[in-house]
Structures are given as C-alpha cells and as structure tokens.
C-alpha cells in the first residue's frame, strides 16, 4: 500500500515517543500552567496498556482503568498523535510516522524516548512462531489468542510451559494453573524458578507454585520451541501444547537505527540526567533507558521506575528552561508483589530493592499487590489533575561526584572493549 506524504512539518518543544507509564507520566507532568511548551505525545494506539496486569488477560479481558489516552489528555495542551513511528532522525531532530495510511514528519527541540521493551523472541529458534508472550500485541501469539486457545480447550488436559524464572513467568503459570486446574503447567528457567530477589523470596514463591501444582524445571536453557515440544541446550525435549515465552526483553530498534548509543538490548545509554550520552537533546525513560551512573536502588524494569523516570525527565526539562541544575536521577523502592493464582508473595524492599523484614503470602499478598497496581494508574490520573503531584523517595541518594566517577569508569571500560 502506497502512502502519501504530508508536506508540512510542525515543530514542538518536546516530543514524547511512546505512551506507556513513563511517557504518559512525562507528558502529564510537563503540562504545567506556568509553562508554554508545545508538547506532542506519539503512540501507536489510543489504548493505554497496564503492562503489570497483562497476566490477568490470560483469563479474562482486563477492564480499562484509563479509558483512552486521548480522553485522559482532553483539555490539556498536549497534542496526542496516534501513529506508528517509522524512524527517528537524531541529528536533524525529526520523527517520521505513519498515521492512518499517510506519512507524517514532525520536528522537535527535545525528545523523550519512552518506547519501552518487547519480549525478546528473536534469539531462540521457533520462539517467534510458536510461543505466546504477554505484551501489547495483536495476532496469533498475543495474550488474547492465548486466552482463546485455553478457553477452546475447556476442561480437557493440556500441557503448558512458561519459559523464564522471572515475575512474568511466575504470574503466567499461576494464572493458568488456577483458571484451568486440569492444565499441566511447567516453568523452566536457566537458573532457578523464582530466583530473582534472594533465597527467602525464592522459597516463598516456589512454595506458592508447588501448592498450585506447578512443576519447576531449574537450570535448563531452551534452545528451540517447536509446535508440540521444546528442546533444551542439554539435549532434553519436553512435550507441550502451549508455550508462554518470558525469556528476556529487548527495546525497539528505532534508537539504534538512528545512530543513538545503545546497549546490546537496544536500550539507550543515558547520563545522570537520563540524557542520551550521544545525543543530549534526547532523554530516555523507563525500560528504554540504561543509566551509566548509579541510581540509588538498582535500575530494574518496573512500572514504579517508569513513573519515576518520566516524572524526573519532565522536571529536568522544566528546570532547564529556568536555567536550574538538577540532581542526578536516583530513587528508593518500597516493596514488590507477585501475583500467583489467587494468592501471591509480597515484601518490603526499602530502600535498595532487597527483601527486608517479613514476607506476606497467600490471599493477603494478592490484595496488597493489587492495591499498588491500582495506585499506579491512579497516580497518572492524579498527575493529570495536579501536574507535579507524583513523588518518589530517594531523590538525593546519588551525588554528582559519585555519578561522574561511575560514568567515567564505564566510558573507560567501553573504550577498552572497542579498542
């Protein structure tokens, strides 16, 4: 299909690429009454996806807490552009996108790159063809297709394998096993299933999974996904009717194709202010960023980090307009919750994202976890009403001296690797 080119090129002060947690937070926070910034928010869909609830969509369609992005932005000075980003010209500061069959180009002074990550199915043979994944996609391997396939099977026995030992894989296994008790659900991990937050959390997660009857296969690497089985690097084959893939994440190729400095997963290398180290007029937030400097707590892909980075970058841009210097980005964490069927595991992690004090399990953990998942979307609504509302702890945990030293060490190491 040929597309026509719209000749006019409109310029904005700030263009935000992606309207997930980080991008939407950044846009809403920039919408201050005393500012006169021209802001554009670009997203491929008008639907806001609560990524932390995608495992729920395996069982039933998730009710939207934010009806649409355009509805949330109605009455603001933010222009929402629904379109697919085709390319980014980091040097000329332009974005090319496709909107309703027509090509469009817009210009910017500064950009916030918030395109997040997708499930990486490119490095394992057969994964893209045969494995379902929990992400905002349509088509035969989407969450909706997985739900339809499980419902079609009914109460008949079915063999399901979830690949990966992380939170997403744990939650997917728990949801499927609870909703379809006749399903034979297995988890497979290159390390140990549930091994992502220390021995105590791992033990609690494995106990919950064992209570549900989920089989855990540790220290096996999947080398190929086939229509009715998976193969491992050790030569083992395991039969399955359905495979759910959660074996790592990768950022969109837009940034690397634009010549922006990225890591092997396509995330943008950023300085202590979350600016691209190669193109300082471009900021990166959420899953799309890879900080070179320490950030107080470890920089983990999560909705809380996405909100915090989106808010920080908006504040940094506003401070720049006032000729004010900002502290390096840093944060502390509160805790973490993992849903496992109708139960779960929850724990405090203040301030360094390490499990502390006691662990909550069972139905109480699920209730607490669901409350904080609800609050994440509610925080966006509050930011819409009161720009600048969102607050995160640990904002002065890293000094400029610490940040600059860390950046210099990493730059030296990278230079040696490329020499």
PDB file of N, CA and C in Angstrom, residues 72-119:
ATOM      1  N   UNK A  72      -7.864  10.935  28.421  1.00  0.00           N
ATOM      2  CA  UNK A  72      -7.105  11.416  29.572  1.00  0.00           C
ATOM      3  C   UNK A  72      -6.472  12.781  29.288  1.00  0.00           C
ATOM      4  N   UNK A  73      -6.047  12.987  28.045  1.00  0.00           N
ATOM      5  CA  UNK A  73      -5.357  14.233  27.684  1.00  0.00           C
ATOM      6  C   UNK A  73      -6.311  15.347  27.258  1.00  0.00           C
ATOM      7  N   UNK A  74      -7.592  15.043  27.148  1.00  0.00           N
ATOM      8  CA  UNK A  74      -8.564  16.054  26.711  1.00  0.00           C
ATOM      9  C   UNK A  74      -8.528  17.255  27.659  1.00  0.00           C
ATOM     10  N   UNK A  75      -8.462  18.447  27.077  1.00  0.00           N
ATOM     11  CA  UNK A  75      -8.432  19.661  27.874  1.00  0.00           C
ATOM     12  C   UNK A  75      -7.046  20.111  28.281  1.00  0.00           C
ATOM     13  N   UNK A  76      -6.011  19.357  27.902  1.00  0.00           N
ATOM     14  CA  UNK A  76      -4.632  19.757  28.181  1.00  0.00           C
ATOM     15  C   UNK A  76      -4.031  20.398  26.930  1.00  0.00           C
ATOM     16  N   UNK A  77      -2.809  20.900  27.074  1.00  0.00           N
ATOM     17  CA  UNK A  77      -2.111  21.464  25.914  1.00  0.00           C
ATOM     18  C   UNK A  77      -1.282  20.407  25.192  1.00  0.00           C
ATOM     19  N   UNK A  78      -1.407  19.170  25.612  1.00  0.00           N
ATOM     20  CA  UNK A  78      -0.649  18.075  24.995  1.00  0.00           C
ATOM     21  C   UNK A  78      -1.381  17.603  23.747  1.00  0.00           C
ATOM     22  N   UNK A  79      -0.692  17.576  22.626  1.00  0.00           N
ATOM     23  CA  UNK A  79      -1.291  17.049  21.389  1.00  0.00           C
ATOM     24  C   UNK A  79      -0.983  15.561  21.303  1.00  0.00           C
ATOM     25  N   UNK A  80      -2.023  14.763  21.258  1.00  0.00           N
ATOM     26  CA  UNK A  80      -1.829  13.317  21.117  1.00  0.00           C
ATOM     27  C   UNK A  80      -1.873  12.941  19.646  1.00  0.00           C
ATOM     28  N   UNK A  81      -0.841  12.241  19.203  1.00  0.00           N
ATOM     29  CA  UNK A  81      -0.754  11.798  17.809  1.00  0.00           C
ATOM     30  C   UNK A  81      -0.750  10.275  17.814  1.00  0.00           C
ATOM     31  N   UNK A  82      -1.800   9.691  17.276  1.00  0.00           N
ATOM     32  CA  UNK A  82      -1.903   8.235  17.209  1.00  0.00           C
ATOM     33  C   UNK A  82      -1.295   7.776  15.888  1.00  0.00           C
ATOM     34  N   UNK A  83      -0.145   7.141  15.975  1.00  0.00           N
ATOM     35  CA  UNK A  83       0.541   6.710  14.764  1.00  0.00           C
ATOM     36  C   UNK A  83       1.712   5.811  15.077  1.00  0.00           C
ATOM     37  N   UNK A  84       2.177   5.130  14.065  1.00  0.00           N
ATOM     38  CA  UNK A  84       3.319   4.229  14.200  1.00  0.00           C
ATOM     39  C   UNK A  84       4.599   4.965  13.832  1.00  0.00           C
ATOM     40  N   UNK A  85       5.560   4.954  14.746  1.00  0.00           N
ATOM     41  CA  UNK A  85       6.835   5.620  14.482  1.00  0.00           C
ATOM     42  C   UNK A  85       7.635   4.789  13.490  1.00  0.00           C
ATOM     43  N   UNK A  86       7.991   5.411  12.380  1.00  0.00           N
ATOM     44  CA  UNK A  86       8.748   4.729  11.324  1.00  0.00           C
ATOM     45  C   UNK A  86      10.242   4.900  11.542  1.00  0.00           C
ATOM     46  N   UNK A  87      10.662   6.120  11.856  1.00  0.00           N
ATOM     47  CA  UNK A  87      12.083   6.378  12.047  1.00  0.00           C
ATOM     48  C   UNK A  87      12.287   7.645  12.862  1.00  0.00           C
ATOM     49  N   UNK A  88      13.490   7.762  13.401  1.00  0.00           N
ATOM     50  CA  UNK A  88      13.890   8.937  14.169  1.00  0.00           C
ATOM     51  C   UNK A  88      15.195   9.447  13.589  1.00  0.00           C
ATOM     52  N   UNK A  89      15.255  10.727  13.269  1.00  0.00           N
ATOM     53  CA  UNK A  89      16.490  11.355  12.822  1.00  0.00           C
ATOM     54  C   UNK A  89      17.023  12.165  13.993  1.00  0.00           C
ATOM     55  N   UNK A  90      18.003  11.578  14.699  1.00  0.00           N
ATOM     56  CA  UNK A  90      18.513  12.212  15.915  1.00  0.00           C
ATOM     57  C   UNK A  90      19.309  13.471  15.620  1.00  0.00           C
ATOM     58  N   UNK A  91      19.907  13.553  14.437  1.00  0.00           N
ATOM     59  CA  UNK A  91      20.720  14.722  14.091  1.00  0.00           C
ATOM     60  C   UNK A  91      19.844  15.903  13.672  1.00  0.00           C
ATOM     61  N   UNK A  92      18.886  15.653  12.784  1.00  0.00           N
ATOM     62  CA  UNK A  92      18.005  16.715  12.311  1.00  0.00           C
ATOM     63  C   UNK A  92      16.839  16.980  13.259  1.00  0.00           C
ATOM     64  N   UNK A  93      16.699  16.129  14.288  1.00  0.00           N
ATOM     65  CA  UNK A  93      15.641  16.261  15.290  1.00  0.00           C
ATOM     66  C   UNK A  93      14.264  16.174  14.646  1.00  0.00           C
ATOM     67  N   UNK A  94      14.051  15.068  13.959  1.00  0.00           N
ATOM     68  CA  UNK A  94      12.761  14.837  13.313  1.00  0.00           C
ATOM     69  C   UNK A  94      12.310  13.393  13.542  1.00  0.00           C
ATOM     70  N   UNK A  95      10.995  13.230  13.571  1.00  0.00           N
ATOM     71  CA  UNK A  95      10.389  11.909  13.708  1.00  0.00           C
ATOM     72  C   UNK A  95       9.473  11.689  12.514  1.00  0.00           C
ATOM     73  N   UNK A  96       9.615  10.531  11.909  1.00  0.00           N
ATOM     74  CA  UNK A  96       8.743  10.174  10.793  1.00  0.00           C
ATOM     75  C   UNK A  96       7.782   9.095  11.284  1.00  0.00           C
ATOM     76  N   UNK A  97       6.485   9.294  11.019  1.00  0.00           N
ATOM     77  CA  UNK A  97       5.495   8.329  11.466  1.00  0.00           C
ATOM     78  C   UNK A  97       4.403   8.133  10.427  1.00  0.00           C
ATOM     79  N   UNK A  98       3.662   7.070  10.633  1.00  0.00           N
ATOM     80  CA  UNK A  98       2.556   6.752   9.737  1.00  0.00           C
ATOM     81  C   UNK A  98       1.254   6.878  10.511  1.00  0.00           C
ATOM     82  N   UNK A  99       0.382   7.756  10.039  1.00  0.00           N
ATOM     83  CA  UNK A  99      -0.912   7.998  10.687  1.00  0.00           C
ATOM     84  C   UNK A  99      -2.030   7.757   9.681  1.00  0.00           C
ATOM     85  N   UNK A 100      -2.838   6.752   9.931  1.00  0.00           N
ATOM     86  CA  UNK A 100      -3.994   6.455   9.077  1.00  0.00           C
ATOM     87  C   UNK A 100      -3.611   6.366   7.604  1.00  0.00           C
ATOM     88  N   UNK A 101      -2.531   5.670   7.332  1.00  0.00           N
ATOM     89  CA  UNK A 101      -2.123   5.441   5.951  1.00  0.00           C
ATOM     90  C   UNK A 101      -1.315   6.540   5.318  1.00  0.00           C
ATOM     91  N   UNK A 102      -1.095   7.638   6.039  1.00  0.00           N
ATOM     92  CA  UNK A 102      -0.313   8.749   5.481  1.00  0.00           C
ATOM     93  C   UNK A 102       0.967   8.932   6.277  1.00  0.00           C
ATOM     94  N   UNK A 103       2.047   9.259   5.597  1.00  0.00           N
ATOM     95  CA  UNK A 103       3.305   9.546   6.273  1.00  0.00           C
ATOM     96  C   UNK A 103       3.307  10.983   6.771  1.00  0.00           C
ATOM     97  N   UNK A 104       3.844  11.162   7.939  1.00  0.00           N
ATOM     98  CA  UNK A 104       3.907  12.486   8.547  1.00  0.00           C
ATOM     99  C   UNK A 104       5.274  12.669   9.190  1.00  0.00           C
ATOM    100  N   UNK A 105       5.757  13.881   9.168  1.00  0.00           N
ATOM    101  CA  UNK A 105       7.051  14.181   9.782  1.00  0.00           C
ATOM    102  C   UNK A 105       6.891  15.365  10.721  1.00  0.00           C
ATOM    103  N   UNK A 106       7.442  15.238  11.928  1.00  0.00           N
ATOM    104  CA  UNK A 106       7.382  16.348  12.873  1.00  0.00           C
ATOM    105  C   UNK A 106       8.793  16.626  13.391  1.00  0.00           C
ATOM    106  N   UNK A 107       9.025  17.856  13.802  1.00  0.00           N
ATOM    107  CA  UNK A 107      10.332  18.280  14.299  1.00  0.00           C
ATOM    108  C   UNK A 107      10.238  18.592  15.785  1.00  0.00           C
ATOM    109  N   UNK A 108      11.392  18.593  16.454  1.00  0.00           N
ATOM    110  CA  UNK A 108      11.392  18.827  17.892  1.00  0.00           C
ATOM    111  C   UNK A 108      12.697  19.479  18.337  1.00  0.00           C
ATOM    112  N   UNK A 109      12.633  20.126  19.487  1.00  0.00           N
ATOM    113  CA  UNK A 109      13.849  20.613  20.143  1.00  0.00           C
ATOM    114  C   UNK A 109      14.436  19.525  21.037  1.00  0.00           C
ATOM    115  N   UNK A 110      13.548  18.893  21.820  1.00  0.00           N
ATOM    116  CA  UNK A 110      13.957  17.804  22.696  1.00  0.00           C
ATOM    117  C   UNK A 110      12.969  16.659  22.554  1.00  0.00           C
ATOM    118  N   UNK A 111      13.486  15.455  22.722  1.00  0.00           N
ATOM    119  CA  UNK A 111      12.628  14.277  22.634  1.00  0.00           C
ATOM    120  C   UNK A 111      12.794  13.437  23.894  1.00  0.00           C
ATOM    121  N   UNK A 112      11.709  12.784  24.284  1.00  0.00           N
ATOM    122  CA  UNK A 112      11.739  11.807  25.377  1.00  0.00           C
ATOM    123  C   UNK A 112      11.422  10.453  24.763  1.00  0.00           C
ATOM    124  N   UNK A 113      12.400   9.576  24.811  1.00  0.00           N
ATOM    125  CA  UNK A 113      12.266   8.253  24.185  1.00  0.00           C
ATOM    126  C   UNK A 113      11.698   7.292  25.226  1.00  0.00           C
ATOM    127  N   UNK A 114      10.442   6.877  25.027  1.00  0.00           N
ATOM    128  CA  UNK A 114       9.750   6.045  26.015  1.00  0.00           C
ATOM    129  C   UNK A 114       9.072   4.851  25.346  1.00  0.00           C
ATOM    130  N   UNK A 115       9.778   4.242  24.408  1.00  0.00           N
ATOM    131  CA  UNK A 115       9.197   3.144  23.639  1.00  0.00           C
ATOM    132  C   UNK A 115       9.287   1.799  24.339  1.00  0.00           C
ATOM    133  N   UNK A 116       9.862   1.777  25.544  1.00  0.00           N
ATOM    134  CA  UNK A 116       9.836   0.570  26.358  1.00  0.00           C
ATOM    135  C   UNK A 116      10.565  -0.606  25.753  1.00  0.00           C
ATOM    136  N   UNK A 117      10.067  -1.800  26.056  1.00  0.00           N
ATOM    137  CA  UNK A 117      10.681  -3.032  25.585  1.00  0.00           C
ATOM    138  C   UNK A 117       9.606  -4.000  25.097  1.00  0.00           C
ATOM    139  N   UNK A 118      10.046  -4.984  24.392  1.00  0.00           N
ATOM    140  CA  UNK A 118       9.166  -6.073  23.971  1.00  0.00           C
ATOM    141  C   UNK A 118       9.809  -7.392  24.378  1.00  0.00           C
ATOM    142  N   UNK A 119       9.025  -8.443  24.418  1.00  0.00           N
ATOM    143  CA  UNK A 119       9.553  -9.758  24.738  1.00  0.00           C
ATOM    144  C   UNK A 119      10.495 -10.195  23.620  1.00  0.00           C
TER     145      UNK A 119
END
